CSV table of C-alpha atoms and ligand atoms in Angstrom, one decimal:
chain,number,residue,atom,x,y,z
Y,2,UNK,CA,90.3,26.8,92.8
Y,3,UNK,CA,89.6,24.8,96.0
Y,4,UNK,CA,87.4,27.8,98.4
Y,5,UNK,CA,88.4,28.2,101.6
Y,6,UNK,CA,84.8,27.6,102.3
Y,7,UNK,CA,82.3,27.5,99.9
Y,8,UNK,CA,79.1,29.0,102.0
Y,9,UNK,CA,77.0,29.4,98.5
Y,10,UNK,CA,77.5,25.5,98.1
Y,11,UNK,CA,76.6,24.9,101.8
Y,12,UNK,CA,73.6,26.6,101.8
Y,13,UNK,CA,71.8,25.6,98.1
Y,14,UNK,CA,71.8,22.1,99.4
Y,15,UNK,CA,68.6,23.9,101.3
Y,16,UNK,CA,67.3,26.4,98.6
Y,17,UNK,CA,63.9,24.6,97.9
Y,18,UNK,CA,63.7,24.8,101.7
Y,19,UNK,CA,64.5,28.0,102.2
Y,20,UNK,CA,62.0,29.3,99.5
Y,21,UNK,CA,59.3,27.4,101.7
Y,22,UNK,CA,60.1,28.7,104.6
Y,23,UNK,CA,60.4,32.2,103.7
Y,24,UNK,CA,56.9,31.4,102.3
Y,25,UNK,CA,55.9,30.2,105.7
Y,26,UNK,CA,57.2,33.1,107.1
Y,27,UNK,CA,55.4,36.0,104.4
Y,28,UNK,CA,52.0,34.0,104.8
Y,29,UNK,CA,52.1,34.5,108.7
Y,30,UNK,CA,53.0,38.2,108.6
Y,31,UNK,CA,55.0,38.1,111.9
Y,32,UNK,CA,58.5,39.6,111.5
Y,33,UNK,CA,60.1,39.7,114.8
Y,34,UNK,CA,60.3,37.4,117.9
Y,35,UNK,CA,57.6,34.7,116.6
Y,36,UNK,CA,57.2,31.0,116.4
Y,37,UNK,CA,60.5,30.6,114.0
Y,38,UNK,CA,62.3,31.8,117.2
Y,39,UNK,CA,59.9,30.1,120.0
Y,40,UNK,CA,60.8,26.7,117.7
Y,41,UNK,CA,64.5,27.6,117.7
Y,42,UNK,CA,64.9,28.6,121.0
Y,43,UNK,CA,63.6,24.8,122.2
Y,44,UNK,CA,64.9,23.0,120.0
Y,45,UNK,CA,68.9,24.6,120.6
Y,46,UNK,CA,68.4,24.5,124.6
Y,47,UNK,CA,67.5,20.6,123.7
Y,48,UNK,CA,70.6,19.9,121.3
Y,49,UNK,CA,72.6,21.7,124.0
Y,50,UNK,CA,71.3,19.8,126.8
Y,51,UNK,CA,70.3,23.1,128.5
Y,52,UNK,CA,67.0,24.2,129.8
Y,53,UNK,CA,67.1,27.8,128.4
Y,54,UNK,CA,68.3,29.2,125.2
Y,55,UNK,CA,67.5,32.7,124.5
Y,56,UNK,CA,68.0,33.9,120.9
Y,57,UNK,CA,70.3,37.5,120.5
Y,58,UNK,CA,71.3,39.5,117.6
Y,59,UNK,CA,74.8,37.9,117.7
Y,60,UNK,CA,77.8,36.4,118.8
Y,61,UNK,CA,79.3,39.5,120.1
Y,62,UNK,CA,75.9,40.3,121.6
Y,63,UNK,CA,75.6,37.1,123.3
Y,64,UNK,CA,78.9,37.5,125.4
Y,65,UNK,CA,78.1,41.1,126.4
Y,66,UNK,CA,74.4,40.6,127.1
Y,67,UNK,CA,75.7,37.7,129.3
Y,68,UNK,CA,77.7,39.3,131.3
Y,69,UNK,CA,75.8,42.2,131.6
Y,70,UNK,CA,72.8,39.8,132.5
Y,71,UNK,CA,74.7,38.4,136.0
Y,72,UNK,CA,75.5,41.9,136.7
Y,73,UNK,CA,71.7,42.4,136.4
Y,74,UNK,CA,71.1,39.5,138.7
Y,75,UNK,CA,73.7,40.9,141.1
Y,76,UNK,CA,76.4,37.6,140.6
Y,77,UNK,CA,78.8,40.3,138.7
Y,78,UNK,CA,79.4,43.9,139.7
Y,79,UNK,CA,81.5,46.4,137.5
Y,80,UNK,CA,85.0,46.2,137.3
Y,81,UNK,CA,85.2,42.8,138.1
Y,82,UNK,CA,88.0,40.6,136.4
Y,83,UNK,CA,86.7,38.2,134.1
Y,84,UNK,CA,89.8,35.6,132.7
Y,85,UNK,CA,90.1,35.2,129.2
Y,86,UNK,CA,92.8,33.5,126.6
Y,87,UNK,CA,95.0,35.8,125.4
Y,88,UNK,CA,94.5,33.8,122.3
Y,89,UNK,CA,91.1,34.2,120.7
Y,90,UNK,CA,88.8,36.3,118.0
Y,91,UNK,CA,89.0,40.0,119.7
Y,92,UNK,CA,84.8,39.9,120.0
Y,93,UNK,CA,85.5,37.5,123.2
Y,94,UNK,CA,87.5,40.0,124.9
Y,95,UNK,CA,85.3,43.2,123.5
Y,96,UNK,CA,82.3,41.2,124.8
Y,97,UNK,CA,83.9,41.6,128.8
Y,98,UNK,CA,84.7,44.9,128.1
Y,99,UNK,CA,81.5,46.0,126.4
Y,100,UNK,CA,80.1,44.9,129.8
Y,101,UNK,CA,82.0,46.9,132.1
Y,102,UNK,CA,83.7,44.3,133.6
Y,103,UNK,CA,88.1,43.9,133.0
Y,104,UNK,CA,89.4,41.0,130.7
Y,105,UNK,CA,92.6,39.3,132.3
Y,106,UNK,CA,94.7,37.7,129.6
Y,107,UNK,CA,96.3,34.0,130.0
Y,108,UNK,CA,98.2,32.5,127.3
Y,109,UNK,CA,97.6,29.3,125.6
Y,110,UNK,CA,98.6,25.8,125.5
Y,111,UNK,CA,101.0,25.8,122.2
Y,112,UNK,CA,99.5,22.2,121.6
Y,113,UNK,CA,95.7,23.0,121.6
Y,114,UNK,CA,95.9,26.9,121.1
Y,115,UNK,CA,93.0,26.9,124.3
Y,116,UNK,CA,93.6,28.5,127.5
Y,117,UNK,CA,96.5,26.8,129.6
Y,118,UNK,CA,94.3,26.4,133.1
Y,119,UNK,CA,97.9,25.7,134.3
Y,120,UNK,CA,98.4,29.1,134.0
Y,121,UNK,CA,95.0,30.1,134.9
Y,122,UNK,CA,95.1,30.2,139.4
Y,123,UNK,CA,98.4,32.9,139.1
Y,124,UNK,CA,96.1,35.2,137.4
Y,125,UNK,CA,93.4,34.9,140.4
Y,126,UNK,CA,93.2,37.8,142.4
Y,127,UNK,CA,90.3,38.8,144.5
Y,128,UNK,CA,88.2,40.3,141.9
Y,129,UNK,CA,88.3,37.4,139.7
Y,130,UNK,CA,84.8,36.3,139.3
Y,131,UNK,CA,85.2,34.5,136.1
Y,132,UNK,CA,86.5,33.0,133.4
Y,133,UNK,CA,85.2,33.4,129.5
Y,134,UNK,CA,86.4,29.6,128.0
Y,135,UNK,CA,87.1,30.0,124.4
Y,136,UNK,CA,87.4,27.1,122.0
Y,137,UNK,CA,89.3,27.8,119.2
Y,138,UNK,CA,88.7,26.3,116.1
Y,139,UNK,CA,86.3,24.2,117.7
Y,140,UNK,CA,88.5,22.4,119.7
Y,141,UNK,CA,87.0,21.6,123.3
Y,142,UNK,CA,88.8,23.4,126.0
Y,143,UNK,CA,90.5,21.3,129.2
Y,144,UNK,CA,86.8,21.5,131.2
Y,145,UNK,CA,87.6,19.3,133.4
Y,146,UNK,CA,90.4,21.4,134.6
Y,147,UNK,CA,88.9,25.1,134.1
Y,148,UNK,CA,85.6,23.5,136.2
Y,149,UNK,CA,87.5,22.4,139.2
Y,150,UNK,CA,89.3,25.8,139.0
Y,151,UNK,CA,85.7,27.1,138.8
Y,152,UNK,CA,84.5,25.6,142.0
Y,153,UNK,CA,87.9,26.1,144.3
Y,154,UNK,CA,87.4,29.8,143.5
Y,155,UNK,CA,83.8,30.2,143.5
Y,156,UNK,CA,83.6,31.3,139.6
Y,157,UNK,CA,81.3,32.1,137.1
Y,158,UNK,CA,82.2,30.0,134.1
Y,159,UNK,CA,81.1,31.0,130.4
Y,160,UNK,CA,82.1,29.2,127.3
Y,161,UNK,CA,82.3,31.4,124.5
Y,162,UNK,CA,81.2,28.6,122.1
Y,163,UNK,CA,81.0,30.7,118.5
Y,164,UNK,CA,83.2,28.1,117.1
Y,165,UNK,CA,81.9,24.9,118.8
Y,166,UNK,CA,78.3,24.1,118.0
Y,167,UNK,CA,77.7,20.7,119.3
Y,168,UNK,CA,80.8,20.4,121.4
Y,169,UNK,CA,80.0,18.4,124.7
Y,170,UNK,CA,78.8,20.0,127.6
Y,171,UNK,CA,81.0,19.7,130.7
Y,172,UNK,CA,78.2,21.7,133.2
Y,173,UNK,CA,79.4,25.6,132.7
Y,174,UNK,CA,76.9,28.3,133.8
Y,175,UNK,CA,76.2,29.6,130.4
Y,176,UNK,CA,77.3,29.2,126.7
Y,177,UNK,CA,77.0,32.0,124.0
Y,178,UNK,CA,76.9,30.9,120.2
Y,179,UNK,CA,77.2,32.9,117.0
Y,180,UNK,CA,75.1,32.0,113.9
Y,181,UNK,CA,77.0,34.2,111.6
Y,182,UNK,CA,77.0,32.9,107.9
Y,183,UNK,CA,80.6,31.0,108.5
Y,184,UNK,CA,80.1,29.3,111.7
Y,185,UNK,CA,79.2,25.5,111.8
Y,186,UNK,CA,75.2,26.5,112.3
Y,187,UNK,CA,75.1,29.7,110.2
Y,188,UNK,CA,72.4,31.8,109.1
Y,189,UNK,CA,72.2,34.0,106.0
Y,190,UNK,CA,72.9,36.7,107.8
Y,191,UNK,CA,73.9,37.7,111.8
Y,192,UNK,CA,72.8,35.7,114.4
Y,193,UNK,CA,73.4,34.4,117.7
Y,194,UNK,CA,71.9,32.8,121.2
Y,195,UNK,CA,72.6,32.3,124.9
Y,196,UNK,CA,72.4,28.4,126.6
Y,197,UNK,CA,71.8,28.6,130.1
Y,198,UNK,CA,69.9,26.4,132.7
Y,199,UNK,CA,69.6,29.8,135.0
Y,200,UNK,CA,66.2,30.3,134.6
Y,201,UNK,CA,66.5,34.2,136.6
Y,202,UNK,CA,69.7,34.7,133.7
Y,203,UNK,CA,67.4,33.5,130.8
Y,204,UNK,CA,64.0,35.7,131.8
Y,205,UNK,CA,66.7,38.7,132.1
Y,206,UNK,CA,68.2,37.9,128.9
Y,207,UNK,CA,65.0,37.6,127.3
Y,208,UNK,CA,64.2,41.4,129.0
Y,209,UNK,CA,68.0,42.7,127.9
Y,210,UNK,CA,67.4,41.9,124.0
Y,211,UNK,CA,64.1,43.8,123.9
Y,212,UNK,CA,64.2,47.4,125.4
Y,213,UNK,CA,64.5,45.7,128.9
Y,214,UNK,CA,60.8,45.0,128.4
Y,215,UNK,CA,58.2,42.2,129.3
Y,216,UNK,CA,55.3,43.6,128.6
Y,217,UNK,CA,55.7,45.9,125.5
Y,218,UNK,CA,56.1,49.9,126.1
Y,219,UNK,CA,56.4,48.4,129.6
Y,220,UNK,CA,60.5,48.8,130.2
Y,221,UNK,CA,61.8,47.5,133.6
Y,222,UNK,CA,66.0,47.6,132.8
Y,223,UNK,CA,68.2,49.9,130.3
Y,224,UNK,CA,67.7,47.7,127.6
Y,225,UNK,CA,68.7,46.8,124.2
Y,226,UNK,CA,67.7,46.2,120.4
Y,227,UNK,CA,69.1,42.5,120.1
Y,228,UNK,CA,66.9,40.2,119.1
Y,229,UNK,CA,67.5,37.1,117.2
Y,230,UNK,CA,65.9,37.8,113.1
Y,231,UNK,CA,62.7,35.3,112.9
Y,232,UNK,CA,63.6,35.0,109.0
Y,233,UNK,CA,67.1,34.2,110.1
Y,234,UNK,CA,65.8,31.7,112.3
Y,235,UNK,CA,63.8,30.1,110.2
Y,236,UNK,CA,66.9,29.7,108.3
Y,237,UNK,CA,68.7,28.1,111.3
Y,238,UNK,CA,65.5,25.7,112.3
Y,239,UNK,CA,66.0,23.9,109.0
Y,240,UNK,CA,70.2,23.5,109.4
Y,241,UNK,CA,70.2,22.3,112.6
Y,242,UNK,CA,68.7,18.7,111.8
Y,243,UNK,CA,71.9,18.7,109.7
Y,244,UNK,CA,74.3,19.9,112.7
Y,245,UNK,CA,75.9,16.4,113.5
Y,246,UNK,CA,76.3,14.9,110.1
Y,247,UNK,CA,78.1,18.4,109.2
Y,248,UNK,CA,80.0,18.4,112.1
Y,249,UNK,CA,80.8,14.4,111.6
Y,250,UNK,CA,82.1,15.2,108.0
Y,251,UNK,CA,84.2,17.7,109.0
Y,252,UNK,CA,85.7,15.4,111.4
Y,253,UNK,CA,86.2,13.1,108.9
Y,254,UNK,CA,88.0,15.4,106.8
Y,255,UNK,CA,90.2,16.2,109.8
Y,256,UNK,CA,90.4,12.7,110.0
Y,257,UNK,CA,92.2,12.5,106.7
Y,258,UNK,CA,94.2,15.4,106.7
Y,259,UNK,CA,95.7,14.3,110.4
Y,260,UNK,CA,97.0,10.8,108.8
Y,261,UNK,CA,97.7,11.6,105.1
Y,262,UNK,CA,99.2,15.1,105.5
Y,263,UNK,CA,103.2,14.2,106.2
Y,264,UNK,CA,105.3,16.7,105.9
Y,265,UNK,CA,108.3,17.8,108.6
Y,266,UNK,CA,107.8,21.6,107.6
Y,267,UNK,CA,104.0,21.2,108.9
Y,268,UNK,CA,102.8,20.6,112.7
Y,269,UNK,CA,99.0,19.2,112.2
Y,270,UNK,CA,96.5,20.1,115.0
Y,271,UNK,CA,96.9,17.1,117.9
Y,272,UNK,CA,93.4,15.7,118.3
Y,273,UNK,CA,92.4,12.4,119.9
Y,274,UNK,CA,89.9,11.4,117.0
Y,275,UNK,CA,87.1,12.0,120.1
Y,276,UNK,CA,83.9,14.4,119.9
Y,277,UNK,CA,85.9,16.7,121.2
Y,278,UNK,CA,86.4,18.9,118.1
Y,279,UNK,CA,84.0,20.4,115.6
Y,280,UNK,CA,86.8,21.6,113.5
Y,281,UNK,CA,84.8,24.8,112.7
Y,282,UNK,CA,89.1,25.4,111.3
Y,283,UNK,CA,91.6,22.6,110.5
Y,284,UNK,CA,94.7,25.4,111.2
Y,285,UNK,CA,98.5,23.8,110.6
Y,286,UNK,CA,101.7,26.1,111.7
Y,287,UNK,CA,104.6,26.6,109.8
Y,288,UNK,CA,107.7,28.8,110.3
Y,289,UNK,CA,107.6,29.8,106.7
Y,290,UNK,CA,103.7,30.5,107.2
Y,291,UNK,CA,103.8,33.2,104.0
Y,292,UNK,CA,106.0,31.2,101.6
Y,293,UNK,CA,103.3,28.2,102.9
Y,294,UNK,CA,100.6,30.1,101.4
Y,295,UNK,CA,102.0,31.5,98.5
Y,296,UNK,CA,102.6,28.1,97.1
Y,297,UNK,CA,99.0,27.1,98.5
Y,298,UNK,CA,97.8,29.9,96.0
Y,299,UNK,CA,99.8,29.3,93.2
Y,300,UNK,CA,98.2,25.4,93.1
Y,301,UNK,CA,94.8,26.5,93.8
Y,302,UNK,CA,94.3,26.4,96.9
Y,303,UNK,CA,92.1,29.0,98.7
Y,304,UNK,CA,93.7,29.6,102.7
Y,305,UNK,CA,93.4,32.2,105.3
Y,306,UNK,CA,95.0,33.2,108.6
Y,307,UNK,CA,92.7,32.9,112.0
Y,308,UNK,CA,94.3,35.5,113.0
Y,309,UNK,CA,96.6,37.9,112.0
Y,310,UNK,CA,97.0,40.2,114.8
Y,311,UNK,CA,96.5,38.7,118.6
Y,312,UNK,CA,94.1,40.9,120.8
Y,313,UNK,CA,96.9,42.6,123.0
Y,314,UNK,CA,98.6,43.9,120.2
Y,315,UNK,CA,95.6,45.7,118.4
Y,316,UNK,CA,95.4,49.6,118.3
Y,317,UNK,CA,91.8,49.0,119.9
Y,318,UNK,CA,93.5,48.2,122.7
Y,319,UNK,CA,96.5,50.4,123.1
Y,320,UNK,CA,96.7,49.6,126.4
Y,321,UNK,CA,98.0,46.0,126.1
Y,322,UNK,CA,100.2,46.7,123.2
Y,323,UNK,CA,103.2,46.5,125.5
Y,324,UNK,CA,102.2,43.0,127.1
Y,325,UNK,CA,104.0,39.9,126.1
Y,326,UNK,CA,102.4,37.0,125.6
Y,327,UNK,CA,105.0,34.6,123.7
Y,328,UNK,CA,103.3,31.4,123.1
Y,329,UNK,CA,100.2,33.5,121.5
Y,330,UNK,CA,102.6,35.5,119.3
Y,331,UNK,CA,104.3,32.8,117.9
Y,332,UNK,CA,100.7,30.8,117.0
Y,333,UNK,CA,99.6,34.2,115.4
Y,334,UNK,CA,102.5,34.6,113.1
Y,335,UNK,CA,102.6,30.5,112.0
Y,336,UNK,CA,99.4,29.6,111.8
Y,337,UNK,CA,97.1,28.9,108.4
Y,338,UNK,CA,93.6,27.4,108.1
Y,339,UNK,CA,93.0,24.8,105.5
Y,340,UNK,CA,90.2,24.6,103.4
Y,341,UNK,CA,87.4,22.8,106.0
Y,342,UNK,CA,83.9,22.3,105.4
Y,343,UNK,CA,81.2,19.8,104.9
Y,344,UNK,CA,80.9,20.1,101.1
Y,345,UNK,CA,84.4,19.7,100.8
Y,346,UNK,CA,85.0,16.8,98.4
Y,347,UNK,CA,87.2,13.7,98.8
Y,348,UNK,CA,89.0,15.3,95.1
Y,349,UNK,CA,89.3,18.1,96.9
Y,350,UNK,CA,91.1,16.8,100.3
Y,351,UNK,CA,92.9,14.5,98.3
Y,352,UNK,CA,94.7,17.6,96.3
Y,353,UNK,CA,94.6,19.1,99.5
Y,354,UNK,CA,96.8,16.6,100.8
Y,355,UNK,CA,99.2,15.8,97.6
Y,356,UNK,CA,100.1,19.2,97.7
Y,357,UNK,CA,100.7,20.1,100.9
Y,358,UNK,CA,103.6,16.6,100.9
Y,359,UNK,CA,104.6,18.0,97.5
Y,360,UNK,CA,105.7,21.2,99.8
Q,5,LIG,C1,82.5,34.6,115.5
Q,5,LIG,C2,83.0,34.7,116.9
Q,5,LIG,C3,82.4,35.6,117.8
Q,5,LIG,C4,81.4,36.6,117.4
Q,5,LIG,O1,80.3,36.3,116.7
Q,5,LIG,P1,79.5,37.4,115.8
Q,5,LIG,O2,78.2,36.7,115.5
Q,5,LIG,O3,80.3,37.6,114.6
Q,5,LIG,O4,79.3,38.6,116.7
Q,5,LIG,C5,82.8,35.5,119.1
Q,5,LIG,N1,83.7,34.7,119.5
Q,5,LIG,C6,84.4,33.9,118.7
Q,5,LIG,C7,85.4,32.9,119.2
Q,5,LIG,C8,84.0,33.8,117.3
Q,5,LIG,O5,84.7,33.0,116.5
């Protein structure tokens, strides 16, 4: 059986480090917010290219404290409208909400499955303030595009960047990751961290994840237990000297299944070959997306759906249920992600690919 991802085989390549570090960690005593963190915190702002990165507890946490952190510094009020692709992972959309501010759906492009900025300026109103930038599967958003939007409208731009560690930065305000265990820096266990070069939005942050406290027992804002695990992070210090050759095989694997996989019944993801995806997911579409799997299981072949359901039709959000959003539907009910990871083998890919042109 060929995993979907295999996250034991991903993380015993680092088992003998691991042991040492949680050594490192027992031997110092200090649990929470401590030099695995400090360390982390410096070295993730650097890879970024950002001055400030301030650890959370995780991805989710990272959009809402955010948000809720430029409402703190008075760029944000309540109820403000805050764009967001009507096709992503619900936690973007929860994360505006969670904030008290109102997500504003905008469909895709069908031939990136990112936010069409085409149809971005006809959902401006005058309590836009911003726009949460997803990219899916770890395919780079149109920046270019979404910035200049950005500046002709005065807005805040976020990237919710959960699926694209070490995507290039194209000057945003502020950047939220997740280090959950399946993400292309993952942890053992949650995770997550803002990238900022706001230095008032970073020192707020830093106040937000910890009881809205500088100075402890000292509480200046209504804040929150969120703080990113030092074990965890000690976790994440070791993977990330690894980010870019992960990220590099997975693109080469991408690579491969872009120029071997021919079959009419299968559209491939269109990518340029640039550093412009981190393929966190290699997802095809089909219009037999079940009967596609089914045969996919039968030879061994692990797959799953990213995702099912699309946020406006969930019962979390009865609200939407009525809303139609035609391009996300359709990517919702073909889509399939293939097996993508950096242990992957070429044994693998290659049966990968004779099966899927056996289809
Ligand atoms: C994983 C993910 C999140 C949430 O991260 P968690 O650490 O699970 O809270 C947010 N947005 C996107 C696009 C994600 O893929």
């Amino acid at each position: 059986m060929i995993s979907f991802l295999d996250l034991k085989k991903i993380n015993q390549r680092y088992e003998v480090t691991f042991q040492e570090k949680l050594k490192t960690v027992m031997d110092k005593g200090w649990y929470v917010l401590g030099e695995e963190v400090e360390t982390f915190e410096r070295s993730f702002a650097d890879y970024c290219g950002s001055k400030y990165c301030v650890g959370v507890a995780n991805g989710l946490d990272a959009i809402t404290l955010s948000f809720l952190g430029y409402i703190e510094t008075g760029v944000l009020q309540k109820g403000d409208e805050i764009i967001v692709p009507a096709n992503t992972y619900i936690a973007s959309i929860l994360g505006i909400i969670h904030a008290g501010l109102v997500p504003v759906l905008v469909e895709p492009l069908i031939s990136t499955y990112n936010i069409d900025p085409a149809k971005i300026e006809e959902k401006i109103s005058e309590k836009t303030k911003g726009i949460l930038i997803v990219h899916l599967y770890g395919q780079l958003a149109d920046m270019d595009s979404i910035m200049e939007l950005g500046y002709k409208y005065d807005l805040l731009i976020v990237e919710d960047a959960a699926q694209g560690h070490g995507l290039p930065f194209k000057g945003s305000h502020t950047r939220t990751f997740s280090f959950y265990p399946g993400k292309n820096l993952g942890a053992l266990g949650d995770g997550g961290a803002v990238v900022t070069n706001d230095e008032k939005l970073a020192k707020v942050l830093q106040r937000l994840r910890n009881y809205g406290s500088d100075i402890k027992y000292y509480n200046e804002s209504i804040g929150f237990n969120s703080r990113l695990d030092e074990l965890q992070t000690a976790f994440l210090n070791v993977k990330l000297a690894d980010l870019n050759t992960d990220n590099e095989k997975r693109r080469s694997i991408a690579k491969r299944y872009i120029t071997e996989i021919r079959n009419e019944k299968i559209v491939l993801p269109e990518w340029d070959f640039s550093q412009n995806h981190v393929f966190h997911l290699f997802v095809i579409r089909s219009k037999n997306r079940e009967e596609l799997q089914e045969y996919l299981t039968q030879n061994g072949i692990q797959t799953l759906i990213h995702y099912p359901v699309p946020p406006h039709k969930q019962k979390a959000l009865p609200e939407w249920n009525n809303l139609s959003f035609p391009i996300t539907e359709q990517i919702h009910a073909e889509v399939l992600s293939l097996p993508m990871s950096p242990v992957l083998t070429g044994e693998e890919v290659d049966f990968v690919i004779e099966t899927l042109n056996r289809y």
